Amino acid sequence: MLIIKDISHLKLYLKAYQDKGHSIGYVPTMGALHQGHAKLIKQSRDHNQKTVISTFVNEKQFNKKEDFNNYPRNKGKDYDFCDLHNVDVIFEPSSEEIYPDNKSKLINTYFQNILCDQFRPGHFDGVITVLNKLFSIIDVNKVYFGQKDFQQLKIIEKFIEEKFPKLELISVSTARHEEGIAYSSRNENLSKKQLQEFINFHNAVIQFIKDLDRQTSINDANIEAKKFITNLSDQNFDYFEFRNTNSLELEGNISEARLFYAIYKGQTRLIDNIDM
Ligand code: AMP
């Protein structure tokens, strides 16, 4: 496994294998790797001869400096993790390498003013800005994203269609702990007590969903969703609502929806979405 920090070396590596006709898969991450990332890596390895992962904590997508500073980082463990999962290359650039002028920021125009975009203004601008840069450097065949960040996935789908039409996006379903919650780098910031509370909450959500008739309209289900969270003690949400899986609008019934939530446990913001 190689750890590459500069763009020119990475490009040389990619070109050498592309010239041989090898297919290369790319898994963009922010490090602090876990079994969710492993699922993306596995798919890339199944589909391609080489797999490149990037572990870049992108300051531009954090709308709060404190959140950026508190984001978990564990480089040593990430190297072992990638080695264990047979990654070929870790691309680990510095901020200066990615943003030499530190000025330009793209503006996202898709799925705006709802869900995470409503509560983290500028977040998706930062996401597409860094991907624009990374896709220009890592000019490969296939890229892997998780459904755990569903709004992000939908935005990137549109962004790739428009800007990188030759790149194939593969969407990977969410990897979950036995207890039901999604693997997430941010889980590392939870105390034992917060983690248990979060598991209990998530399981209550699953039960709440099971009890709903699949023909319920999204609007009616959202009235029930409001009641459900009002009855919980000590819960702090950005959102907790059903939305249509395709349009992310409030149209249709819940058989064609997902339940999206962003909940705080202390300072830690946790998001998930559950397929009906
Ligand atoms: P992150 O490092 O959190 O930016 O995530 C990098 C990629 O891994 C994104 O495409 C995420 O959607 C994906 N991802 C994160 N957690 C999971 C999970 N539990 N299951 C599947 N994919 C995930």
Coordinates of N, CA and C and ligand atoms in Angstrom, one line a residue, residues 27-31 33-37 39-40 61 71 144-149 152 172-176 182-185, ligand 1:
V27 N -12.5 6.1 -3.6 CA -13.4 6.3 -2.4 C -13.0 7.5 -1.6
P28 N -13.7 8.6 -1.8 CA -13.4 9.9 -1.1 C -13.9 9.8 0.4
T29 N -13.0 10.1 1.4 CA -13.4 10.1 2.8 C -12.8 11.3 3.5
M30 N -13.2 11.4 4.8 CA -12.5 12.4 5.6 C -11.7 11.6 6.7
G31 N -11.3 10.4 6.5 CA -10.6 9.6 7.4 C -11.4 9.2 8.6
L33 N -11.5 6.1 9.7 CA -12.2 5.1 8.9 C -12.9 4.0 9.8
H34 N -14.0 3.5 9.3 CA -14.8 2.5 10.0 C -15.4 1.6 9.0
Q35 N -16.3 0.7 9.5 CA -16.9 -0.3 8.6 C -17.8 0.2 7.5
G36 N -18.3 1.4 7.6 CA -19.0 2.1 6.5 C -18.1 2.3 5.3
H37 N -16.9 2.9 5.7 CA -15.9 3.1 4.6 C -15.4 1.7 4.0
K39 N -17.1 -0.9 3.5 CA -18.1 -1.4 2.6 C -17.8 -0.7 1.2
L40 N -17.5 0.6 1.2 CA -17.2 1.3 -0.1 C -15.9 0.7 -0.7
Q61 N -16.1 22.5 4.1 CA -17.4 22.0 4.3 C -17.9 22.0 5.7
Y71 N -13.5 17.3 14.7 CA -13.7 16.2 13.8 C -12.7 15.1 14.1
Y144 N -17.2 6.0 -5.3 CA -18.1 5.3 -4.4 C -18.5 6.2 -3.3
F145 N -19.8 6.4 -3.1 CA -20.4 7.2 -2.1 C -21.5 6.4 -1.3
G146 N -21.6 6.7 0.0 CA -22.5 6.0 0.8 C -23.9 6.7 0.9
Q147 N -25.0 5.9 1.1 CA -26.3 6.4 1.2 C -26.5 6.9 2.6
K148 N -25.6 6.7 3.5 CA -25.7 7.3 4.9 C -25.9 8.8 4.8
D149 N -25.2 9.4 3.8 CA -25.3 10.9 3.6 C -26.1 11.1 2.3
Q152 N -26.3 14.4 0.4 CA -25.0 14.6 -0.3 C -24.9 13.8 -1.5
V172 N -23.7 3.2 -2.3 CA -23.5 2.0 -1.4 C -24.5 2.1 -0.2
S173 N -25.2 1.1 0.1 CA -26.2 1.1 1.2 C -25.4 1.3 2.5
T174 N -26.1 1.7 3.5 CA -25.5 2.1 4.8 C -25.1 0.8 5.6
A175 N -23.8 0.9 6.1 CA -23.4 -0.2 7.0 C -23.7 0.1 8.4
R176 N -24.3 -0.8 9.1 CA -24.8 -0.6 10.5 C -24.2 -1.5 11.5
A182 N -26.0 3.6 12.4 CA -25.0 3.6 11.3 C -23.6 3.8 11.8
Y183 N -22.6 3.1 11.2 CA -21.2 3.4 11.5 C -21.0 4.9 11.1
S184 N -20.3 5.6 11.9 CA -20.0 7.0 11.6 C -18.7 7.4 12.4
S185 N -17.9 8.2 11.7 CA -16.7 8.7 12.4 C -17.1 9.5 13.6
Ligands
AMP1 P1 -17.0 10.6 5.5 O1 -15.6 10.1 5.8 O2 -17.9 10.6 6.7 O3 -17.0 11.9 4.7 O4 -17.6 9.5 4.5 C1 -17.0 9.1 3.3 C2 -17.9 8.3 2.5 O5 -18.3 7.1 3.3 C3 -19.2 9.0 2.2 O6 -19.6 8.6 0.9 C4 -20.2 8.5 3.2 O7 -21.5 8.5 2.7 C5 -19.7 7.0 3.3 N1 -20.2 6.5 4.6 C6 -20.0 7.0 5.9 N2 -20.6 6.2 6.8 C7 -21.1 5.2 6.1 C8 -21.9 4.0 6.5 N3 -22.2 3.7 7.7 N4 -22.2 3.1 5.5 C9 -21.9 3.3 4.2 N5 -21.2 4.4 3.8 C10 -20.9 5.3 4.7

